Amino acid sequence: MSAPLNADRPAIRPETRAMIDRLIAFDTTSRNSNLELIHYVRDYLAGLGVTAQLVHDADGRKANLYATLGPTDRPGIALSGHTDVVPIDNQDWTRDPWLVSEHDGRLYGRGTCDMKSFVAVALAHAPRFLASGLATPVHLCFSYDEEVGCKGVPSLLDFLASQPIRPAMCVVGEPTDMKVIIGHKGKKSVSCQVRGKEAHSSLAPYGVNAVNVAARVIGYLADMAARKAAEGPFDSDFDVPYTTVHTGTIQGGTQLNIVPGHCRFEFEFRYLPQDDPEALLAEVQAYAEKELLPAMQAVDPATGFTWEQISAFPGLDMDPGAEIVELAKTLSGGNATGKVAFGTEAGLFDHSGIPTVVCGPGSIDQAHKPDEFVALEQVALCERFMDRLEERLRG
């Protein structure tokens, strides 16, 4: 049965609250290892008689976790979440970010919203799933390094592709206010290194100013962003209904009286599913290498550009009539679907052949901020989602 809600403050199950407390206490900022949390979850599931499989990164410091609750000879529903969180550096927290505190119907702590509360609800519900005698299994998929470009889950998906049984469909529990999300933008982020030629600033024409060259490419990116905003393509279901182009960092030069020989900047495309990020990047590269490079190399043939992908993940564009969409609407108790500008691992699951939606507790407005929180009401709604899933899969 669902946890009761009283008029003043939603109640969540003690086991859910205890699991949220436990997961938040692990500092799984993306720069850190997540193994302490992953080993805790592995051991917790082992205590329930469930064997979890770990898929480690190249150096063994991090791992994805995969486990099946219920029968292992047939595909079921995956509940997916990332275990890493963004840094608290230079944020003005008024409470301990690694200790859950409750105030006015909210749970505060780093990751309460994005997205350890969903992971905690799924884990706290595991004994109920197991006791119910599931006819169709629940698969748990917990990943690392989502916050730095969805870098962990591809190895988990490669692992699943090698298995005789893999999930039939998936729910990624990113914060959506428990609304069913069927679309999100893709992302491609790139680093550009400009190689110029140093010279004394009094002899500037004999050098190649890498900062000036970078500025011209960044200006082209800004013009591209304006063109996308004016000409589209458009999808009004997104809060920003067109592909965005953004330059986020730039470093170059050593001191004012030296023509800078190097400059590095980073930019990204947050693109609609109907846009091609490779074509967008090729356009920028063509401008740099056709319009700027000849004049640079006329001064010094060693000058040029180096382009390096930082991260990338595809967008999500589910058919509103897909089985997973209808199921998620039933489980959430809502009839509407939506799309979001922020990216998730859902696009990667879907592109691997596992139809996926996004639906989880909390609001993205609270993510990544000091004093991050999730409303107790949202956690209670997520518990109800799991209750309905349990009833549905009991068969």
CSV table of C-alpha atoms in Angstrom, one decimal:
chain,number,residue,atom,x,y,z
A,1,MET,CA,0.0,0.0,0.0
A,2,SER,CA,1.1,3.6,-0.6
A,3,ALA,CA,2.4,5.6,2.3
A,4,PRO,CA,-0.4,7.8,3.7
A,5,LEU,CA,-0.3,11.6,3.0
A,6,ASN,CA,-1.6,13.9,5.7
A,7,ALA,CA,-2.8,17.4,4.9
A,8,ASP,CA,0.2,19.1,6.5
A,9,ARG,CA,3.2,17.0,5.5
A,10,PRO,CA,3.5,14.0,3.2
A,11,ALA,CA,4.8,10.9,4.9
A,12,ILE,CA,7.4,8.7,3.3
A,13,ARG,CA,8.3,5.2,4.4
A,14,PRO,CA,11.0,4.9,7.1
A,15,GLU,CA,13.0,2.6,4.9
A,16,THR,CA,13.0,5.1,2.1
A,17,ARG,CA,14.1,7.9,4.4
A,18,ALA,CA,16.9,5.7,5.8
A,19,MET,CA,18.1,4.8,2.3
A,20,ILE,CA,18.1,8.5,1.2
A,21,ASP,CA,20.1,9.3,4.3
A,22,ARG,CA,22.6,6.6,3.6
A,23,LEU,CA,23.1,7.4,-0.1
A,24,ILE,CA,23.5,11.2,0.5
A,25,ALA,CA,26.3,10.4,3.0
A,26,PHE,CA,28.5,9.1,0.3
A,27,ASP,CA,30.5,12.0,-1.4
A,28,THR,CA,30.2,10.7,-5.0
A,29,THR,CA,31.1,14.0,-6.6
A,30,SER,CA,32.1,13.0,-10.2
A,31,ARG,CA,35.9,13.6,-9.5
A,32,ASN,CA,35.7,11.0,-6.7
A,33,SER,CA,35.3,7.2,-6.8
A,34,ASN,CA,31.8,5.9,-6.4
A,35,LEU,CA,32.9,2.4,-5.3
A,36,GLU,CA,32.0,2.9,-1.6
A,37,LEU,CA,28.4,3.6,-2.6
A,38,ILE,CA,28.3,0.8,-5.2
A,39,HIS,CA,29.7,-1.7,-2.8
A,40,TYR,CA,27.1,-0.7,-0.2
A,41,VAL,CA,24.3,-1.3,-2.7
A,42,ARG,CA,25.9,-4.6,-3.8
A,43,ASP,CA,26.0,-5.8,-0.2
A,44,TYR,CA,22.5,-4.5,0.5
A,45,LEU,CA,21.2,-6.5,-2.5
A,46,ALA,CA,23.2,-9.6,-1.5
A,47,GLY,CA,21.5,-9.5,1.9
A,48,LEU,CA,18.2,-9.8,0.0
A,49,GLY,CA,19.5,-12.8,-2.0
A,50,VAL,CA,20.2,-10.7,-5.2
A,51,THR,CA,23.5,-10.9,-7.0
A,52,ALA,CA,24.6,-7.6,-8.5
A,53,GLN,CA,27.1,-7.4,-11.4
A,54,LEU,CA,29.6,-4.5,-11.5
A,55,VAL,CA,31.0,-3.0,-14.7
A,56,HIS,CA,34.2,-1.0,-13.8
A,57,ASP,CA,35.8,1.8,-15.6
A,58,ALA,CA,39.3,1.4,-17.1
A,59,ASP,CA,41.3,2.1,-13.9
A,60,GLY,CA,38.9,0.3,-11.6
A,61,ARG,CA,38.0,3.5,-9.5
A,62,LYS,CA,34.4,3.6,-10.5
A,63,ALA,CA,31.7,1.1,-11.4
A,64,ASN,CA,28.2,0.7,-12.8
A,65,LEU,CA,25.9,-1.8,-11.1
A,66,TYR,CA,23.3,-4.1,-12.7
A,67,ALA,CA,21.0,-6.4,-10.8
A,68,THR,CA,17.7,-8.2,-11.5
A,69,LEU,CA,14.9,-8.5,-9.0
A,70,GLY,CA,12.6,-11.4,-9.8
A,71,PRO,CA,12.9,-14.0,-12.7
A,72,THR,CA,16.2,-13.8,-14.6
A,73,ASP,CA,15.0,-15.7,-17.7
A,74,ARG,CA,12.9,-12.9,-19.2
A,75,PRO,CA,13.3,-9.2,-19.9
A,76,GLY,CA,11.6,-6.7,-17.6
A,77,ILE,CA,11.6,-3.0,-16.7
A,78,ALA,CA,14.8,-1.2,-15.9
A,79,LEU,CA,15.0,1.5,-13.2
A,80,SER,CA,18.0,3.6,-14.0
A,81,GLY,CA,19.9,6.3,-12.1
A,82,HIS,CA,23.3,7.8,-11.8
A,83,THR,CA,25.2,7.7,-8.6
A,84,ASP,CA,27.5,10.8,-9.1
A,85,VAL,CA,26.7,14.3,-8.0
A,86,VAL,CA,28.0,17.8,-9.0
A,87,PRO,CA,30.6,19.6,-6.8
A,88,ILE,CA,29.7,21.8,-3.8
A,89,ASP,CA,32.8,23.9,-4.4
A,90,ASN,CA,32.2,27.7,-4.0
A,91,GLN,CA,28.5,27.2,-3.3
A,92,ASP,CA,27.0,28.9,-0.3
A,93,TRP,CA,25.4,26.0,1.6
A,94,THR,CA,23.7,26.8,4.9
A,95,ARG,CA,23.7,23.1,6.0
A,96,ASP,CA,25.9,20.1,5.7
A,97,PRO,CA,25.4,18.8,2.1
A,98,TRP,CA,26.3,15.2,3.0
A,99,LEU,CA,23.8,15.0,5.9
A,100,VAL,CA,20.1,15.0,5.0
A,101,SER,CA,18.2,17.6,6.9
A,102,GLU,CA,14.4,18.0,6.9
A,103,HIS,CA,12.6,21.3,7.0
A,104,ASP,CA,9.1,22.4,5.8
A,105,GLY,CA,8.4,19.2,4.0
A,106,ARG,CA,11.7,19.1,2.2
A,107,LEU,CA,14.8,16.9,2.4
A,108,TYR,CA,18.0,18.9,1.9
A,109,GLY,CA,21.4,17.5,0.8
A,110,ARG,CA,23.6,17.1,-2.3
A,111,GLY,CA,21.9,14.6,-4.6
A,112,THR,CA,18.5,14.6,-2.9
A,113,CYS,CA,17.0,16.0,-6.1
A,114,ASP,CA,19.6,14.9,-8.7
A,115,MET,CA,19.1,12.0,-8.3
A,116,LYS,CA,19.8,9.8,-5.3
A,117,SER,CA,16.2,10.0,-4.0
A,118,PHE,CA,15.0,8.0,-7.0
A,119,VAL,CA,17.8,5.4,-6.5
A,120,ALA,CA,16.9,5.2,-2.8
A,121,VAL,CA,13.2,4.7,-3.5
A,122,ALA,CA,14.0,1.9,-5.9
A,123,LEU,CA,16.4,0.2,-3.4
A,124,ALA,CA,14.0,0.6,-0.5
A,125,HIS,CA,11.3,-1.0,-2.5
A,126,ALA,CA,13.5,-4.0,-3.5
A,127,PRO,CA,12.2,-6.2,-0.6
A,128,ARG,CA,8.6,-5.5,-1.6
A,129,PHE,CA,9.4,-6.4,-5.2
A,130,LEU,CA,11.0,-9.6,-4.2
A,131,ALA,CA,8.2,-10.6,-1.7
A,132,SER,CA,5.5,-10.0,-4.3
A,133,GLY,CA,6.5,-12.8,-6.6
A,134,LEU,CA,7.2,-10.8,-9.7
A,135,ALA,CA,6.2,-12.4,-13.0
A,136,THR,CA,8.2,-9.8,-14.8
A,137,PRO,CA,11.5,-8.7,-13.4
A,138,VAL,CA,12.7,-5.3,-12.3
A,139,HIS,CA,16.3,-4.5,-13.4
A,140,LEU,CA,18.4,-2.0,-11.5
A,141,CYS,CA,20.9,0.1,-13.5
A,142,PHE,CA,23.1,2.5,-11.5
A,143,SER,CA,25.8,4.3,-13.3
A,144,TYR,CA,28.8,6.6,-12.7
A,145,ASP,CA,30.0,9.9,-14.3
A,146,GLU,CA,26.6,11.1,-15.7
A,147,GLU,CA,27.3,14.6,-14.6
A,148,VAL,CA,30.4,14.9,-16.7
A,149,GLY,CA,28.9,13.8,-19.9
A,150,CYS,CA,27.1,10.4,-19.5
A,151,LYS,CA,30.5,8.7,-19.6
A,152,GLY,CA,29.7,5.7,-17.4
A,153,VAL,CA,26.6,4.2,-18.8
A,154,PRO,CA,27.9,3.3,-22.3
A,155,SER,CA,30.0,0.5,-20.8
A,156,LEU,CA,26.9,-0.8,-18.9
A,157,LEU,CA,25.0,-0.8,-22.2
A,158,ASP,CA,27.8,-2.7,-23.8
A,159,PHE,CA,27.7,-5.2,-21.0
A,160,LEU,CA,23.9,-5.6,-21.4
A,161,ALA,CA,24.3,-6.1,-25.2
A,162,SER,CA,26.4,-9.2,-24.4
A,163,GLN,CA,23.9,-10.7,-22.1
A,164,PRO,CA,21.2,-13.3,-23.1
A,165,ILE,CA,18.5,-11.3,-21.4
A,166,ARG,CA,18.4,-7.5,-21.2
A,167,PRO,CA,15.7,-5.0,-20.2
A,168,ALA,CA,12.7,-4.6,-22.4
A,169,MET,CA,12.2,-1.0,-21.5
A,170,CYS,CA,13.5,1.6,-19.0
A,171,VAL,CA,12.6,4.5,-16.8
A,172,VAL,CA,15.4,6.9,-16.0
A,173,GLY,CA,14.6,8.7,-12.7
A,174,GLU,CA,15.9,12.1,-13.3
A,175,PRO,CA,13.9,14.9,-11.6
A,176,THR,CA,10.8,15.6,-13.6
A,177,ASP,CA,8.2,16.3,-10.8
A,178,MET,CA,7.1,12.7,-11.5
A,179,LYS,CA,5.9,13.7,-15.0
A,180,VAL,CA,6.6,11.4,-17.9
A,181,ILE,CA,9.2,12.9,-20.3
A,182,ILE,CA,9.5,11.5,-23.8
A,183,GLY,CA,12.0,13.8,-25.3
A,184,HIS,CA,15.2,15.7,-24.4
A,185,LYS,CA,18.0,17.4,-26.3
A,186,GLY,CA,21.2,15.8,-27.2
A,187,LYS,CA,24.6,17.3,-26.4
A,188,LYS,CA,28.0,17.5,-28.0
A,189,SER,CA,30.8,19.4,-26.3
A,190,VAL,CA,34.1,20.2,-28.0
A,191,SER,CA,37.5,21.6,-27.1
A,192,CYS,CA,39.3,23.7,-29.7
A,193,GLN,CA,43.1,24.3,-29.3
A,194,VAL,CA,44.4,27.2,-31.4
A,195,ARG,CA,48.1,27.1,-32.2
A,196,GLY,CA,49.4,30.5,-33.0
A,197,LYS,CA,52.9,32.0,-33.1
A,198,GLU,CA,54.4,34.0,-30.2
A,199,ALA,CA,56.1,37.3,-30.9
A,200,HIS,CA,56.9,40.5,-29.0
A,201,SER,CA,53.8,42.6,-29.0
A,202,SER,CA,55.7,45.4,-30.7
A,203,LEU,CA,56.1,43.0,-33.6
A,204,ALA,CA,52.6,41.7,-33.6
A,205,PRO,CA,52.3,41.4,-37.4
A,206,TYR,CA,55.1,38.8,-37.3
A,207,GLY,CA,53.2,36.6,-34.9
A,208,VAL,CA,49.8,34.8,-35.1
A,209,ASN,CA,47.6,35.8,-32.2
A,210,ALA,CA,45.9,32.7,-31.0
A,211,VAL,CA,43.4,34.6,-28.8
A,212,ASN,CA,42.3,36.8,-31.7
A,213,VAL,CA,41.8,33.7,-33.9
A,214,ALA,CA,39.8,32.0,-31.1
A,215,ALA,CA,37.7,35.1,-30.7
A,216,ARG,CA,36.8,34.9,-34.4
A,217,VAL,CA,35.7,31.3,-34.1
A,218,ILE,CA,33.7,32.1,-31.0
A,219,GLY,CA,32.1,35.0,-32.8
A,220,TYR,CA,31.1,32.5,-35.5
A,221,LEU,CA,29.6,30.2,-32.9
A,222,ALA,CA,27.6,33.2,-31.5
A,223,ASP,CA,26.3,34.0,-35.0
A,224,MET,CA,25.3,30.3,-35.4
A,225,ALA,CA,23.4,30.5,-32.0
A,226,ALA,CA,21.5,33.6,-33.2
A,227,ARG,CA,20.7,31.9,-36.5
A,228,LYS,CA,19.3,28.8,-34.7
A,229,ALA,CA,17.2,31.1,-32.5
A,230,ALA,CA,15.8,32.9,-35.5
A,231,GLU,CA,15.5,30.1,-38.1
A,232,GLY,CA,15.2,26.9,-36.1
A,233,PRO,CA,14.2,24.1,-36.6
A,234,PHE,CA,11.8,24.5,-33.7
A,235,ASP,CA,10.0,22.2,-31.3
A,236,SER,CA,7.6,24.1,-29.1
A,237,ASP,CA,7.4,21.2,-26.6
A,238,PHE,CA,10.8,22.3,-25.3
A,239,ASP,CA,11.2,25.3,-23.0
A,240,VAL,CA,14.0,26.5,-25.3
A,241,PRO,CA,12.5,25.3,-28.6
A,242,TYR,CA,15.6,25.3,-30.8
A,243,THR,CA,19.2,24.1,-30.8
A,244,THR,CA,21.5,26.2,-28.6
A,245,VAL,CA,25.2,26.9,-29.2
A,246,HIS,CA,27.2,28.0,-26.2
A,247,THR,CA,30.9,28.8,-25.5
A,248,GLY,CA,31.7,28.2,-21.9
A,249,THR,CA,35.4,28.6,-21.2
A,250,ILE,CA,38.5,30.2,-22.8
A,251,GLN,CA,42.2,30.4,-21.7
A,252,GLY,CA,45.0,31.9,-23.7
A,253,GLY,CA,48.0,34.1,-23.5
A,254,THR,CA,50.7,34.6,-20.9
A,255,GLN,CA,51.1,38.4,-20.6
A,256,LEU,CA,50.2,41.6,-22.4
A,257,ASN,CA,53.4,42.2,-24.2
A,258,ILE,CA,53.6,38.7,-25.8
A,259,VAL,CA,51.5,37.8,-28.8
A,260,PRO,CA,49.7,34.6,-27.5
A,261,GLY,CA,50.8,31.4,-29.1
A,262,HIS,CA,48.1,29.2,-27.7
A,263,CYS,CA,44.4,29.5,-26.8
A,264,ARG,CA,41.9,26.9,-25.8
A,265,PHE,CA,38.1,27.2,-25.6
A,266,GLU,CA,35.2,24.9,-25.0
A,267,PHE,CA,31.8,25.0,-26.6
A,268,GLU,CA,28.7,22.8,-26.9
A,269,PHE,CA,25.6,22.1,-28.9
A,270,ARG,CA,22.4,21.3,-27.1
A,271,TYR,CA,20.5,20.1,-30.1
A,272,LEU,CA,17.0,19.1,-31.0
A,273,PRO,CA,16.7,15.5,-32.2
A,274,GLN,CA,16.1,16.7,-35.8
A,275,ASP,CA,19.5,18.5,-35.8
A,276,ASP,CA,22.8,16.8,-36.7
A,277,PRO,CA,25.6,17.7,-34.2
A,278,GLU,CA,28.2,16.4,-36.6
A,279,ALA,CA,27.0,18.8,-39.3
A,280,LEU,CA,27.0,21.7,-36.9
A,281,LEU,CA,30.6,20.9,-35.8
A,282,ALA,CA,31.7,20.5,-39.4
A,283,GLU,CA,30.3,23.9,-40.3
A,284,VAL,CA,32.4,25.5,-37.5
A,285,GLN,CA,35.5,23.6,-38.5
A,286,ALA,CA,35.1,24.6,-42.2
A,287,TYR,CA,34.9,28.3,-41.2
A,288,ALA,CA,38.1,28.0,-39.1
A,289,GLU,CA,40.1,26.0,-41.6
A,290,LYS,CA,39.0,27.7,-44.8
A,291,GLU,CA,38.6,31.3,-43.7
A,292,LEU,CA,41.2,31.6,-41.0
A,293,LEU,CA,43.9,29.0,-41.4
A,294,PRO,CA,45.4,30.1,-44.8
A,295,ALA,CA,46.3,33.5,-43.3
A,296,MET,CA,47.7,31.9,-40.2
A,297,GLN,CA,49.9,29.5,-42.1
A,298,ALA,CA,51.2,32.2,-44.4
A,299,VAL,CA,53.0,33.5,-41.3
A,300,ASP,CA,53.9,30.0,-39.9
A,301,PRO,CA,52.9,26.7,-41.4
A,302,ALA,CA,52.9,25.1,-37.9
A,303,THR,CA,49.9,27.1,-36.8
A,304,GLY,CA,46.4,25.5,-36.8
A,305,PHE,CA,43.6,24.0,-34.9
A,306,THR,CA,43.1,20.8,-32.8
A,307,TRP,CA,39.5,19.7,-32.1
A,308,GLU,CA,38.7,17.2,-29.4
A,309,GLN,CA,35.3,15.9,-28.3
A,310,ILE,CA,34.8,16.3,-24.5
A,311,SER,CA,31.5,14.5,-24.3
A,312,ALA,CA,28.4,13.6,-26.2
A,313,PHE,CA,25.1,11.9,-25.8
A,314,PRO,CA,22.1,11.6,-28.1
A,315,GLY,CA,18.7,13.2,-27.6
A,316,LEU,CA,15.6,11.3,-26.8
A,317,ASP,CA,12.5,11.3,-29.0
A,318,MET,CA,10.0,8.6,-28.0
A,319,ASP,CA,6.8,7.9,-29.8
A,320,PRO,CA,4.0,9.2,-27.5
A,321,GLY,CA,2.2,5.9,-28.2
A,322,ALA,CA,5.1,3.6,-27.3
A,323,GLU,CA,4.4,0.9,-24.7
A,324,ILE,CA,6.9,2.4,-22.2
A,325,VAL,CA,5.2,5.7,-22.5
A,326,GLU,CA,1.7,4.3,-21.8
A,327,LEU,CA,3.1,2.2,-18.9
A,328,ALA,CA,4.9,5.2,-17.3
A,329,LYS,CA,1.8,7.3,-17.5
A,330,THR,CA,-0.2,4.6,-15.8
A,331,LEU,CA,2.4,4.2,-13.1
A,332,SER,CA,2.8,8.0,-12.5
A,333,GLY,CA,-1.0,8.5,-12.4
A,334,GLY,CA,-0.8,11.2,-15.1
A,335,ASN,CA,-2.0,11.5,-18.7
A,336,ALA,CA,0.4,14.2,-20.0
A,337,THR,CA,3.9,13.9,-21.4
A,338,GLY,CA,6.6,16.5,-21.9
A,339,LYS,CA,10.1,17.3,-23.2
A,340,VAL,CA,13.0,18.9,-21.4
A,341,ALA,CA,16.1,20.8,-22.4
A,342,PHE,CA,18.5,19.0,-20.1
A,343,GLY,CA,20.1,15.8,-21.2
A,344,THR,CA,20.0,12.4,-19.5
A,345,GLU,CA,21.1,8.8,-20.1
A,346,ALA,CA,17.7,8.0,-21.6
A,347,GLY,CA,18.9,8.8,-25.1
A,348,LEU,CA,21.7,6.3,-24.8
A,349,PHE,CA,19.4,3.6,-23.5
A,350,ASP,CA,16.9,4.2,-26.3
A,351,HIS,CA,19.6,4.3,-29.0
A,352,SER,CA,20.8,0.9,-27.7
A,353,GLY,CA,17.4,-0.5,-28.4
A,354,ILE,CA,15.8,-0.2,-25.0
A,355,PRO,CA,12.8,2.1,-25.2
A,356,THR,CA,13.1,4.7,-22.4
A,357,VAL,CA,11.3,7.5,-20.7
A,358,VAL,CA,12.4,9.9,-18.0
A,359,CYS,CA,10.3,10.1,-14.8
A,360,GLY,CA,11.6,10.9,-11.3
A,361,PRO,CA,11.0,12.9,-8.1
A,362,GLY,CA,12.0,16.5,-7.7
A,363,SER,CA,12.4,19.5,-9.9
A,364,ILE,CA,15.4,20.2,-12.1
A,365,ASP,CA,15.2,23.8,-10.8
A,366,GLN,CA,16.6,22.5,-7.5
A,367,ALA,CA,19.4,20.5,-9.0
A,368,HIS,CA,23.1,21.6,-8.9
A,369,LYS,CA,22.3,24.4,-6.4
A,370,PRO,CA,23.4,25.1,-2.9
A,371,ASP,CA,20.9,23.8,-0.4
A,372,GLU,CA,19.6,21.3,-3.0
A,373,PHE,CA,16.4,19.7,-1.9
A,374,VAL,CA,13.6,17.3,-2.9
A,375,ALA,CA,10.0,17.7,-1.6
A,376,LEU,CA,8.7,14.9,0.6
A,377,GLU,CA,5.6,15.0,-1.6
A,378,GLN,CA,7.7,14.1,-4.6
A,379,VAL,CA,9.3,11.2,-2.8
A,380,ALA,CA,5.9,9.9,-1.8
A,381,LEU,CA,4.7,10.1,-5.4
A,382,CYS,CA,7.7,8.1,-6.4
A,383,GLU,CA,6.8,5.4,-3.8
A,384,ARG,CA,3.3,5.2,-5.3
A,385,PHE,CA,5.0,4.8,-8.7
A,386,MET,CA,6.9,1.8,-7.4
A,387,ASP,CA,3.7,0.4,-5.7
A,388,ARG,CA,1.9,0.5,-9.1
A,389,LEU,CA,4.9,-1.0,-10.8
A,390,GLU,CA,4.9,-3.9,-8.3
A,391,GLU,CA,1.2,-4.5,-8.8
A,392,ARG,CA,1.6,-4.4,-12.6
A,393,LEU,CA,4.6,-6.8,-12.7
A,394,ARG,CA,3.1,-9.3,-10.2
A,395,GLY,CA,1.1,-10.4,-13.2
